[in-house]
Each structure stands twice: as C-alpha cells, then as structure tokens.
C-alpha cells in the first residue's frame, strides 16, 4: 500500500508449508499452464509491444499495450497500458522477465520501477529483464480522471482536511468532498471506473506475460501488489513460475470473506493497518529514545520520555497547529514517513523536533525524476479509490466512520483514526467492479510462492503475511525483523539472498526462516549479511 492518504495512493512521493526435506528447492521448469488448472487465455492475440528507448540517454525502454476494457467483450473498447523495461544486465545468462507491481493501488510502475531499479538484488537485475506498467486506470495508462482541469483537482483536494477530519465541521467537509468526487467520477468516467478491478489488472498482467514471450510468470509485488499477485495466482495457477509477495494484504480480509452482507468495518481495519502502524510508531519512538539527539533529533533521553514527548506534541497540535501542520496532518506524515526508514525515520525525527520547537519544518526534496517520457503523471485520489472501493467492501454510511475511528483509537491511538478514515471515499463511491475476484485463494499453483513480511510495518502487519501464506495453496513465509513498509525498500541482504535464489532457481527459504534489517532506524549505515538460517551464497552489500 501507499503514502499520502494512507497507502492507497501508491509510493508516488515517493505468501502450506511442506516437509523441509523436499521443499528447500523447486526447479523452475514447470508444466504447461493447463496442467495446473490455469484459467483460459482471454480470446484474441496478446498485445504487441514495440519497445523503444524511453527518452534520449535512458537505460529504460518504453512501450504501449492495448488491452480490452472488458474481457467479457474482447472485441469492444480497448484501453492503453504504459509499460517500461530494463533489460537484463547479463543478457548471456538471461532467464526471462520479472514483472513488478509497486503497490497502491495507484502506483505508476513506469515511474516507480525506474526510480527504484537499484533496490532489486544485483543477481536478479543481471538475470531478468525487469518490466513494470501503470495498471489500468492509473497514471500514464488510460487513467481515471474526474476533474476538468488541474485547478479543479487541486481545489477539491484543498476542500478537505489533510490526513483525516477532526471535529464536526471537518467531518462534514470530508463527507461532502467525497460525495462530490463520486458524482464527478460517475459523470466523467462511468464505464472505466467499473473496469479497473484487480481481476481486470491480473488479466492485463497475463496479456503482458504473453507479449514478452514467457510461458509462465515471474513476479515481484509489494503491498497492494501482493493482492494483485494472489489474484493472478488463483486465476492462472498453472502459469506461476515464481512470485514474491512483499508486505502483504490478507485477501480474505480485504474481500470481507467474500460476504454479500454489509461490512461492519473498513478494509484497512480488517487488514489490521491501524494497530500495525501504532506498533511501528512505538518502535520508532523506542529506538529514537534509546539514542542521543545526535542520532535522533526528537530523542528525550529514554524510550518512555520520548513517547511522552510525542504524545504531548500531538495534544498541542490539536489545540494549536504550527503553520499548516495540524494534528491529523502530522499523524499522516508520521505514518507515511515510516514506509522507508532510511532516511525517512531520521528526517521524521527532525521534523517532529521542529514542531516541538514551534518551527515549520522545511519540506523534503522530491527524488529526481527518472528518464521516462512522463515522470510526473496525474495521480488523483480517484484512481486508487476506483480500484480499492470497487474491489473491497466498506461501510456506505459516512456517519459510521467517526464512530469506527474513535473505536479504533482505543486500540491503536492516532494511527487507528488515520487508517479508518483512509477508506472514507468508499462511502459514496458510485461503482462496484463488474469483474471482482473474491476467492478461492488456495488453487494449487504450478510452483510455490514466497511471502515476505516485516515485523514493524506502518501499513501491512506481519499477521497479514502470515494469513497470506496460510491461505495460498503452496507458499513459504520469510519473516523480516525490520521497521518499514516492504523489505524491498528497507533492505536486508539476507532477504535479498533468499529472494535471488528463489527467483533464479526456485530455492525456497527453510520453513521458519527469518532475517534482520541491514540498517534499522538511527543505527550506523553499514552492510550486514548472511542468511540467518545457514549461509548466504548470494548475500551481499546492498547497492
């Protein structure tokens, strides 16, 4: 999942255990897709990908794929998918294509894969072309856009509180803003918003797999991308070569157990995001308080004193914001800043100290744009909202959200409120996806899936990774003792060694394997490695 209004906006500012003796490795040659019960290929040929250099001087190639808007009507309207590729660094040893989804929903892969290419293990970059794409409805693909101009979109965003609403008036404004968004989207994109489901995107992914000539899919998905991967694995189980799910969504929780009854709570509450975020913030404050101010600017000399200082700061901000920094906006910034803790945690501590002193923090610089044609596409909130509100049931009564948020705050404090309100746009969303996939999640796949979960994640709890591994027919869980969202962006050379061996030759970690983060928050930045369960043939310094 994403920063901004929770993880649902993408990172744009940005997996049955079987006997150890026979499951440590699986050779990835695989049966034909049909032999494992793969779903039939959508009718019609695979899209043509005419690759060309994205822009002059770029090491990435770009292409556009045309796919059906509605796979039940393959001869009808088509839409475009923007696609990007980085060729295998060692073409003589190339295995195939690794498809990457950066999460969200709403993450534009054509921007985020080039921006984060070096995060992939060196061995993976050498052996695979790495391909990503902007999913349907998102970014540079045929996108959901419910406003007539950038100014209209900016005005709508400004009409509601940052983070989440506090007080009766802000709640009324929040509700009104999302009601307006729903009306606008129904008027401007009524057909498209009904065909941006995860199942639609999984079918797009299978079309792209065919287009690059791979018989089976090799895939790395983070956050929402794990749910997309689970959907693909159960729609096309015979086509699974290797899939890494990093920072997982529990598919049964996300679909409300495929129930047709009105949901009692929100998508992210079922997932456990609020409590996971609270535990992550507490871990951040504990680590900060265990260091001096030279390492963590917000430290008050001990974990308890630092926690007390943080609580006092939030109470102060509720009464008196510091410039534009409100209580709710600060909570949102805290959650989002703990997605990538190097350097996010250090910079967050400095901002909190500025607020403590009554100073408006300096804005953090944006990362440099990648060398692609459109590095800053429109990514309005309606794009992520269209996907997850169409897929995942949420309460339809706007008045319920305040009650749910205060109930969540009893268990998870401020982050409980944040993650409840992250689903508020669904209360008045006008569309349910015409083609949702709601299970089963245990269709036997041609090869096993590797599931990775962090112990302290501000968005996706370890319990969701444990659930994903249990719900899939054949998966292995790798636990990452780490702070942050995803192992990809909060790296461990141990995790990367396991992922490399799995993606290259099918070797799974042993049951119960765990790894540690290379550089936890406020620790000296230095390489560490070795596979904790016994050696590390591919363990290395993260580049």
Coordinates of C-alpha atoms in Angstrom, one line a residue:
X1 CA 0.0 0.0 0.0
X2 CA 0.9 3.7 -0.4
X3 CA 1.8 7.1 1.3
X4 CA -0.3 10.2 1.0
X5 CA -3.9 9.4 2.2
X6 CA -2.7 6.1 3.7
X7 CA -1.0 3.8 1.4
X8 CA -3.8 3.8 -1.1
X9 CA -2.2 6.5 -3.2
X10 CA 0.9 4.4 -4.1
X11 CA 4.6 5.3 -3.3
X12 CA 4.4 8.1 -5.6
X13 CA 6.2 10.8 -3.4
X14 CA 7.9 8.6 -3.3
X15 CA 2.8 -15.7 1.0
X16 CA 1.1 -24.6 3.1
X17 CA 4.4 -25.4 4.4
X18 CA 5.5 -28.9 3.3
X19 CA 8.3 -31.1 4.6
X20 CA 11.7 -29.4 4.8
X21 CA 13.5 -32.3 3.2
X22 CA 11.7 -31.8 -0.1
X23 CA 10.8 -28.1 -0.2
X24 CA 14.0 -26.2 0.1
X25 CA 14.3 -26.1 -3.6
X26 CA 12.0 -26.4 -6.6
X27 CA 13.3 -26.4 -10.1
X28 CA 11.5 -23.8 -12.2
X29 CA 10.9 -25.6 -15.4
X30 CA 7.3 -26.3 -14.8
X31 CA 4.4 -28.0 -16.5
X32 CA 2.4 -26.4 -19.2
X33 CA -0.1 -23.9 -17.9
X34 CA -3.1 -26.2 -18.4
X35 CA -1.6 -28.9 -16.3
X36 CA -2.1 -27.0 -13.1
X37 CA -5.6 -25.8 -13.9
X38 CA -4.7 -22.4 -15.4
X39 CA -7.6 -20.2 -16.5
X40 CA -8.1 -20.0 -20.2
X41 CA -6.3 -17.2 -22.0
X42 CA -8.6 -14.3 -22.9
X43 CA -9.6 -14.5 -26.5
X44 CA -7.6 -12.6 -29.1
X45 CA -3.9 -12.2 -29.6
X46 CA -1.5 -10.8 -27.0
X47 CA -0.8 -7.1 -27.3
X48 CA 2.2 -6.1 -29.4
X49 CA 5.0 -4.3 -27.5
X50 CA 7.1 -2.1 -29.8
X51 CA 9.9 -1.2 -27.4
X52 CA 12.0 1.9 -27.9
X53 CA 14.3 3.9 -25.7
X54 CA 12.1 5.9 -23.3
X55 CA 14.0 9.1 -23.8
X56 CA 17.4 10.0 -25.1
X57 CA 20.1 8.8 -22.7
X58 CA 17.7 6.5 -20.8
X59 CA 18.6 2.9 -20.0
X60 CA 14.9 2.0 -20.0
X61 CA 12.7 1.0 -22.9
X62 CA 9.1 2.0 -23.1
X63 CA 6.1 0.6 -25.0
X64 CA 2.3 0.8 -25.0
X65 CA 0.0 -2.2 -24.8
X66 CA -3.6 -2.2 -26.0
X67 CA -6.0 -4.5 -24.0
X68 CA -9.8 -4.9 -23.8
X69 CA -11.6 -2.6 -21.4
X70 CA -13.9 -5.5 -20.6
X71 CA -12.6 -9.1 -21.1
X72 CA -16.1 -10.3 -21.4
X73 CA -16.3 -8.2 -24.6
X74 CA -12.8 -8.6 -26.1
X75 CA -13.9 -7.1 -29.4
X76 CA -15.1 -3.9 -27.8
X77 CA -13.4 -0.8 -26.5
X78 CA -9.7 -1.0 -25.8
X79 CA -7.6 0.9 -23.4
X80 CA -3.8 1.6 -23.2
X81 CA -1.2 0.4 -20.7
X82 CA 2.0 2.2 -20.4
X83 CA 4.9 -0.3 -20.0
X84 CA 8.6 0.1 -19.1
X85 CA 11.5 -2.3 -19.2
X86 CA 15.1 -2.5 -18.1
X87 CA 17.0 -5.3 -20.0
X88 CA 18.9 -7.9 -18.1
X89 CA 22.3 -6.6 -17.2
X90 CA 23.9 -10.0 -18.2
X91 CA 22.0 -10.9 -21.3
X92 CA 24.0 -14.1 -21.9
X93 CA 22.6 -15.5 -18.7
X94 CA 19.1 -14.0 -19.0
X95 CA 16.3 -16.2 -17.6
X96 CA 13.2 -14.2 -18.6
X97 CA 11.1 -11.3 -17.5
X98 CA 10.4 -10.3 -13.9
X99 CA 7.2 -8.2 -13.7
X100 CA 7.0 -5.7 -10.9
X101 CA 3.9 -4.0 -9.3
X102 CA 4.8 -1.2 -6.9
X103 CA 1.6 -1.3 -4.9
X104 CA -1.1 1.2 -4.1
X105 CA -3.4 0.7 -5.7
X106 CA -2.4 3.7 -7.7
X107 CA 1.4 3.1 -8.0
X108 CA 2.6 4.1 -11.5
X109 CA 5.1 1.4 -12.4
X110 CA 6.6 3.3 -15.3
X111 CA 7.9 5.8 -12.8
X112 CA 8.5 3.8 -9.7
X113 CA 10.4 0.9 -11.2
X114 CA 13.0 3.1 -12.9
X115 CA 13.2 5.2 -9.8
X116 CA 13.8 2.1 -7.6
X117 CA 15.6 -0.2 -10.0
X118 CA 18.7 -0.4 -7.9
X119 CA 16.7 -1.7 -5.0
X120 CA 16.4 -5.1 -6.7
X121 CA 19.1 -7.7 -5.9
X122 CA 22.1 -7.5 -8.2
X123 CA 21.6 -11.1 -9.3
X124 CA 18.0 -10.5 -10.2
X125 CA 18.9 -7.4 -12.3
X126 CA 21.6 -9.5 -14.1
X127 CA 19.3 -12.5 -15.0
X128 CA 16.0 -10.8 -15.7
X129 CA 14.5 -8.1 -17.8
X130 CA 12.5 -6.1 -15.2
X131 CA 9.2 -4.9 -16.5
X132 CA 6.5 -2.8 -14.9
X133 CA 3.5 -0.9 -16.0
X134 CA 0.9 1.6 -14.9
X135 CA -2.2 -0.5 -14.2
X136 CA -5.4 0.3 -16.0
X137 CA -6.9 3.5 -14.6
X138 CA -3.6 4.8 -13.3
X139 CA -1.0 7.3 -14.3
X140 CA 0.2 7.1 -17.9
X141 CA -2.2 4.3 -18.8
X142 CA -5.8 5.0 -19.7
X143 CA -6.5 6.8 -16.4
X144 CA -9.4 7.7 -14.2
X145 CA -9.6 11.5 -14.1
X146 CA -12.7 13.0 -12.6
X147 CA -11.8 16.7 -13.0
X148 CA -11.8 19.1 -15.9
X149 CA -8.5 20.7 -15.0
X150 CA -5.6 20.5 -12.6
X151 CA -7.0 23.5 -10.8
X152 CA -10.3 21.7 -10.2
X153 CA -8.4 18.7 -8.8
X154 CA -6.4 21.0 -6.5
X155 CA -9.5 22.8 -5.3
X156 CA -11.2 19.5 -4.5
X157 CA -8.1 18.3 -2.5
X158 CA -8.0 21.6 -0.6
X159 CA -11.7 21.3 0.4
X160 CA -11.0 18.5 2.9
X161 CA -8.6 18.1 5.9
X162 CA -5.2 16.7 5.4
X163 CA -4.8 13.2 6.9
X164 CA -8.3 12.8 8.4
X165 CA -11.0 15.1 9.8
X166 CA -11.1 16.3 13.4
X167 CA -14.3 17.9 14.6
X168 CA -17.8 18.1 13.3
X169 CA -17.2 20.7 10.6
X170 CA -14.1 18.9 9.2
X171 CA -16.1 15.6 9.1
X172 CA -18.9 17.3 7.2
X173 CA -16.5 18.8 4.7
X174 CA -14.8 15.4 4.3
X175 CA -18.1 13.7 3.6
X176 CA -19.1 16.4 1.2
X177 CA -15.8 16.2 -0.7
X178 CA -16.1 12.5 -1.3
X179 CA -19.7 12.8 -2.3
X180 CA -18.6 15.4 -4.9
X181 CA -15.8 13.1 -6.1
X182 CA -18.3 10.2 -6.6
X183 CA -20.6 12.5 -8.6
X184 CA -17.8 13.7 -10.7
X185 CA -16.4 10.2 -11.5
X186 CA -19.9 8.9 -12.3
X187 CA -20.3 11.8 -14.8
X188 CA -16.8 11.7 -16.4
X189 CA -15.7 8.0 -16.3
X190 CA -18.7 5.8 -15.6
X191 CA -17.5 2.9 -17.8
X192 CA -13.9 3.0 -16.8
X193 CA -14.4 3.0 -13.0
X194 CA -16.3 -0.3 -13.4
X195 CA -13.4 -2.0 -15.2
X196 CA -10.4 -1.2 -13.1
X197 CA -10.7 -4.2 -10.7
X198 CA -7.7 -6.2 -9.5
X199 CA -9.0 -9.1 -11.6
X200 CA -9.0 -6.9 -14.7
X201 CA -5.4 -6.0 -14.0
X202 CA -4.5 -9.6 -13.3
X203 CA -5.8 -10.4 -16.8
X204 CA -3.8 -7.5 -18.2
X205 CA -0.7 -8.9 -16.5
X206 CA -1.3 -12.3 -18.2
X207 CA -1.5 -10.5 -21.5
X208 CA 1.8 -8.7 -20.9
X209 CA 3.4 -12.1 -19.9
X210 CA 2.3 -13.5 -23.3
X211 CA 3.5 -10.3 -25.0
X212 CA 7.1 -10.8 -23.7
X213 CA 7.1 -14.5 -24.7
X214 CA 7.3 -16.0 -21.2
X215 CA 5.5 -19.3 -20.8
X216 CA 5.0 -18.7 -17.1
X217 CA 5.0 -15.6 -14.9
X218 CA 7.9 -14.4 -12.7
X219 CA 6.6 -11.6 -10.5
X220 CA 7.5 -9.3 -7.6
X221 CA 4.6 -7.4 -6.0
X222 CA 4.7 -5.1 -3.0
X223 CA 1.8 -4.1 -0.7
X224 CA -1.4 -3.9 -3.0
X225 CA 0.8 -5.8 -5.5
X226 CA 0.6 -8.9 -3.2
X227 CA -3.2 -8.9 -3.6
X228 CA -2.8 -8.5 -7.3
X229 CA -0.3 -11.4 -7.3
X230 CA -2.7 -13.6 -5.2
X231 CA -5.5 -12.8 -7.6
X232 CA -3.3 -13.7 -10.6
X233 CA -2.1 -16.9 -8.9
X234 CA -5.6 -18.1 -8.4
X235 CA -7.0 -17.1 -11.8
X236 CA -4.0 -18.5 -13.6
X237 CA -2.4 -21.1 -11.2
X238 CA -0.7 -23.1 -13.9
X239 CA 1.2 -20.0 -15.1
X240 CA 3.0 -19.3 -11.9
X241 CA 6.8 -19.7 -12.3
X242 CA 7.9 -17.7 -9.2
X243 CA 6.2 -14.9 -7.3
X244 CA 7.5 -12.8 -4.4
X245 CA 4.8 -11.1 -2.2
X246 CA 6.4 -8.4 -0.1
X247 CA 4.3 -6.5 2.6
X248 CA 1.1 -8.4 2.2
X249 CA -2.6 -7.8 2.1
X250 CA -4.7 -10.7 3.6
X251 CA -7.0 -11.5 0.6
X252 CA -9.8 -12.9 2.8
X253 CA -9.8 -9.8 5.0
X254 CA -9.7 -7.5 2.0
X255 CA -12.7 -9.1 0.4
X256 CA -14.6 -9.4 3.7
X257 CA -14.5 -13.2 3.3
X258 CA -16.5 -12.7 0.1
X259 CA -19.5 -11.8 2.1
X260 CA -22.5 -10.1 0.5
X261 CA -23.6 -8.6 3.8
X262 CA -22.9 -5.0 4.6
X263 CA -19.4 -4.7 6.1
X264 CA -19.2 -3.7 9.8
X265 CA -15.8 -2.0 9.4
X266 CA -13.4 -0.8 6.8
X267 CA -10.9 -2.6 4.5
X268 CA -7.8 -1.4 6.4
X269 CA -9.3 -2.1 9.8
X270 CA -9.9 -5.7 8.7
X271 CA -6.4 -5.8 7.4
X272 CA -5.0 -4.6 10.8
X273 CA -3.3 -1.5 9.4
X274 CA -4.1 0.8 12.4
X275 CA -2.7 -1.4 15.1
X276 CA 0.3 -2.3 12.9
X277 CA 1.0 1.4 12.4
X278 CA 0.7 2.1 16.1
X279 CA 3.3 -0.7 16.9
X280 CA 5.6 0.7 14.2
X281 CA 5.4 4.3 15.6
X282 CA 6.0 2.9 19.1
X283 CA 9.1 1.1 17.8
X284 CA 10.3 4.3 16.1
X285 CA 9.9 6.2 19.3
X286 CA 11.6 3.4 21.4
X287 CA 14.6 3.4 19.0
X288 CA 14.8 7.1 18.9
X289 CA 14.6 7.4 22.7
X290 CA 17.4 4.9 23.0
X291 CA 19.8 7.2 21.1
X292 CA 21.1 10.6 21.8
X293 CA 19.9 13.7 19.9
X294 CA 23.0 13.4 17.7
X295 CA 21.4 10.3 16.2
X296 CA 17.7 11.1 16.7
X297 CA 16.8 14.8 16.9
X298 CA 13.5 14.0 18.7
X299 CA 15.0 11.9 21.5
X300 CA 14.1 12.9 25.0
X301 CA 16.8 10.6 26.6
X302 CA 14.8 7.4 27.1
X303 CA 12.0 5.5 25.2
X304 CA 9.4 6.5 27.8
X305 CA 10.3 10.1 27.8
X306 CA 10.3 10.2 24.0
X307 CA 6.9 8.6 23.9
X308 CA 5.6 11.1 26.4
X309 CA 7.1 13.9 24.4
X310 CA 5.4 12.7 21.2
X311 CA 2.0 12.4 22.9
X312 CA 2.4 15.9 24.3
X313 CA 3.3 17.2 20.9
X314 CA 0.1 15.7 19.3
X315 CA -2.0 17.2 22.1
X316 CA -0.5 20.6 21.5
X317 CA -1.1 20.3 17.7
X318 CA -4.8 19.5 18.3
X319 CA -5.1 22.8 20.1
X320 CA -2.7 24.9 18.1
X321 CA -1.2 23.9 14.7
X322 CA 2.2 25.0 13.7
X323 CA 1.6 26.8 10.4
X324 CA 0.0 24.2 8.1
X325 CA 1.0 21.4 10.4
X326 CA -2.2 20.1 12.1
X327 CA -2.6 17.2 14.5
X328 CA -4.1 15.0 11.7
X329 CA -1.6 16.1 9.1
X330 CA 1.2 15.3 11.4
X331 CA -0.1 11.8 12.2
X332 CA -0.4 11.2 8.4
X333 CA 3.2 12.4 8.0
X334 CA 4.4 10.1 10.7
X335 CA 2.8 7.0 9.2
X336 CA 3.9 7.8 5.7
X337 CA 7.5 8.7 6.8
X338 CA 8.0 5.2 8.3
X339 CA 7.4 3.4 4.9
X340 CA 11.1 3.8 4.0
X341 CA 13.1 4.3 7.2
X342 CA 16.5 5.2 5.6
X343 CA 16.4 8.1 5.6
X344 CA 12.7 8.5 6.4
X345 CA 13.0 8.0 10.2
X346 CA 15.8 10.4 10.7
X347 CA 14.1 13.1 8.7
X348 CA 10.8 12.5 10.5
X349 CA 12.6 12.9 13.9
X350 CA 14.0 16.2 12.7
X351 CA 10.5 17.4 11.6
X352 CA 9.0 16.4 14.9
X353 CA 11.7 18.3 16.7
X354 CA 11.0 21.4 14.6
X355 CA 7.3 21.1 15.5
X356 CA 8.2 20.7 19.2
X357 CA 10.1 23.9 19.0
X358 CA 7.2 25.6 17.2
X359 CA 9.0 25.8 13.9
X360 CA 7.5 24.9 10.5
X361 CA 9.6 22.1 9.1
X362 CA 11.4 22.6 5.8
X363 CA 9.8 20.4 3.0
X364 CA 11.8 17.4 2.0
X365 CA 13.1 17.5 -1.6
X366 CA 11.4 15.2 -4.1
X367 CA 13.6 12.4 -5.6
X368 CA 15.0 13.1 -9.1
X369 CA 12.6 12.2 -11.9
X370 CA 13.6 9.0 -13.8
X371 CA 14.4 9.2 -17.5
X372 CA 11.0 8.3 -18.8
X373 CA 8.6 10.3 -21.0
X374 CA 6.1 11.3 -18.3
X375 CA 7.8 11.1 -14.9
X376 CA 5.0 13.1 -13.1
X377 CA 1.6 11.8 -14.4
X378 CA -1.7 12.9 -12.8
X379 CA -2.3 10.6 -9.9
X380 CA -5.5 11.9 -8.4
X381 CA -7.0 10.2 -5.4
X382 CA -9.9 8.9 -7.6
X383 CA -7.5 6.5 -9.3
X384 CA -6.7 4.5 -6.2
X385 CA -10.2 4.9 -4.9
X386 CA -11.7 3.5 -8.1
X387 CA -9.6 0.3 -7.7
X388 CA -10.0 -0.4 -4.0
X389 CA -13.5 0.8 -3.4
X390 CA -14.6 -1.3 -6.4
X391 CA -12.9 -4.4 -5.1
X392 CA -13.2 -4.2 -1.3
X393 CA -16.5 -3.6 0.6
X394 CA -16.6 -0.7 3.1
X395 CA -19.5 0.9 5.1
X396 CA -21.8 3.0 2.9
X397 CA -23.0 5.3 5.7
X398 CA -20.5 8.3 6.0
X399 CA -21.6 8.8 9.6
X400 CA -20.2 5.5 10.7
X401 CA -16.6 6.4 10.1
X402 CA -16.3 8.7 13.0
X403 CA -17.6 6.0 15.4
X404 CA -15.3 3.4 13.9
X405 CA -12.4 5.8 14.1
X406 CA -12.9 6.5 17.8
X407 CA -13.3 2.8 18.5
X408 CA -10.1 2.1 16.6
X409 CA -8.3 4.9 18.6
X410 CA -9.0 2.9 21.8
X411 CA -6.7 0.1 20.5
X412 CA -4.4 1.9 18.1
X413 CA -4.5 5.5 19.1
X414 CA -4.0 8.2 16.4
X415 CA -3.0 5.7 13.7
X416 CA -6.3 3.9 14.3
X417 CA -8.1 7.1 13.3
X418 CA -5.8 7.6 10.3
X419 CA -6.4 4.2 8.8
X420 CA -10.2 4.2 9.4
X421 CA -10.6 7.5 7.5
X422 CA -8.4 6.2 4.7
X423 CA -11.4 4.3 3.4
X424 CA -13.9 7.2 3.7
X425 CA -14.0 7.7 0.0
X426 CA -15.8 4.4 -0.4
X427 CA -18.9 5.5 1.5
X428 CA -20.1 7.5 -1.6
X429 CA -18.2 5.8 -4.3
X430 CA -20.6 5.2 -7.2
X431 CA -19.3 1.9 -8.7
X432 CA -18.7 -1.7 -7.8
X433 CA -16.3 -3.5 -10.1
X434 CA -18.1 -5.6 -12.7
X435 CA -15.5 -8.3 -12.5
X436 CA -14.2 -8.8 -9.0
X437 CA -12.3 -11.9 -7.8
X438 CA -13.2 -12.8 -4.2
X439 CA -11.7 -16.3 -4.0
X440 CA -11.0 -19.1 -3.5
X441 CA -7.4 -18.3 -2.6
X442 CA -6.0 -21.8 -2.5
X443 CA -6.0 -23.0 -6.1
X444 CA -2.9 -25.2 -6.5
X445 CA -0.2 -23.3 -8.3
X446 CA 2.5 -24.8 -10.7
X447 CA 5.2 -23.6 -8.3
X448 CA 5.2 -22.3 -4.7
X449 CA 5.1 -18.6 -3.8
X450 CA 7.5 -16.7 -1.5
X451 CA 5.8 -14.4 1.1
X452 CA 7.8 -11.8 2.9
X453 CA 6.5 -9.8 5.9
X454 CA 8.1 -7.1 8.1
X455 CA 7.7 -7.2 11.9
X456 CA 7.0 -3.5 12.2
X457 CA 5.1 -2.1 9.2
X458 CA 3.0 1.1 9.3
X459 CA 0.6 -0.3 6.7
X460 CA 0.6 -4.1 6.3
X461 CA 1.0 -6.1 9.5
X462 CA 3.0 -9.3 9.8
X463 CA -0.3 -11.1 10.6
X464 CA -1.4 -10.3 7.0
X465 CA 1.7 -12.0 5.6
X466 CA 1.1 -15.0 7.9
X467 CA -2.5 -15.2 6.7
X468 CA -1.5 -14.9 3.0
X469 CA 1.0 -17.8 3.4
X470 CA -1.7 -19.9 5.1
X471 CA -4.4 -19.1 2.5
X472 CA -2.4 -19.8 -0.6
X473 CA -2.2 -23.4 -1.7
X474 CA 1.6 -23.5 -1.7
X475 CA 3.6 -20.7 -0.1
X476 CA 6.6 -20.2 2.2
X477 CA 6.8 -17.3 4.7
X478 CA 10.0 -15.4 5.3
X479 CA 9.9 -13.1 8.3
X480 CA 11.9 -9.9 8.2
X481 CA 12.7 -8.4 11.6
X482 CA 12.5 -4.8 10.3
X483 CA 10.9 -1.4 10.6
X484 CA 9.3 -0.1 7.5
X485 CA 6.9 -1.0 4.6
X486 CA 8.4 -3.7 2.4
X487 CA 11.7 -5.5 2.5
X488 CA 12.5 -4.1 -1.0
X489 CA 12.8 -0.6 0.3
X490 CA 14.0 -1.4 3.8
X491 CA 16.6 -4.0 2.7
X492 CA 18.2 -7.0 4.2
X493 CA 21.0 -8.7 2.4
X494 CA 19.6 -11.9 4.0
X495 CA 16.2 -11.3 2.4
X496 CA 17.7 -10.4 -0.9
X497 CA 19.8 -13.6 -0.9
X498 CA 16.7 -15.7 -0.3
X499 CA 14.8 -13.8 -3.0
X500 CA 17.6 -14.1 -5.5
X501 CA 17.9 -17.9 -5.1
X502 CA 14.1 -18.3 -5.2
X503 CA 13.6 -16.2 -8.3
X504 CA 16.6 -17.7 -10.2
X505 CA 16.4 -21.4 -9.4
X506 CA 13.3 -21.9 -7.2
X507 CA 15.1 -22.5 -3.9
X508 CA 12.8 -21.5 -1.0
X509 CA 14.0 -20.5 2.4
X510 CA 13.7 -23.2 5.0
X511 CA 10.4 -23.3 7.0
X512 CA 10.5 -20.7 9.8
X513 CA 13.3 -18.7 8.2
X514 CA 13.8 -15.1 9.4
X515 CA 16.2 -12.2 8.5
X516 CA 17.2 -8.9 10.1
X517 CA 17.1 -5.5 8.5
X518 CA 20.6 -4.3 7.5
X519 CA 20.2 -0.8 9.0
X520 CA 17.4 -0.2 11.5
X521 CA 16.4 3.4 12.2
X522 CA 19.1 5.5 14.0
X523 CA 21.8 2.9 13.6
X524 CA 25.1 3.4 11.7
X525 CA 24.6 2.7 8.0
X526 CA 26.8 -0.3 7.3
X527 CA 26.4 -3.5 5.3
X528 CA 25.4 -6.7 7.1
X529 CA 24.5 -10.0 5.6
X530 CA 24.5 -13.8 5.7
X531 CA 21.4 -15.8 5.6
X532 CA 20.2 -16.3 9.2
X533 CA 19.2 -19.9 8.5
X534 CA 22.6 -21.1 7.4
X535 CA 24.9 -19.3 5.0
X536 CA 24.4 -16.8 2.2
X537 CA 25.8 -17.8 -1.2
X538 CA 24.2 -14.6 -2.6
X539 CA 24.3 -12.4 0.5
X540 CA 26.0 -9.1 -0.4
X541 CA 26.2 -5.4 0.4
X542 CA 23.1 -3.6 -0.8
X543 CA 23.9 -1.3 -3.7

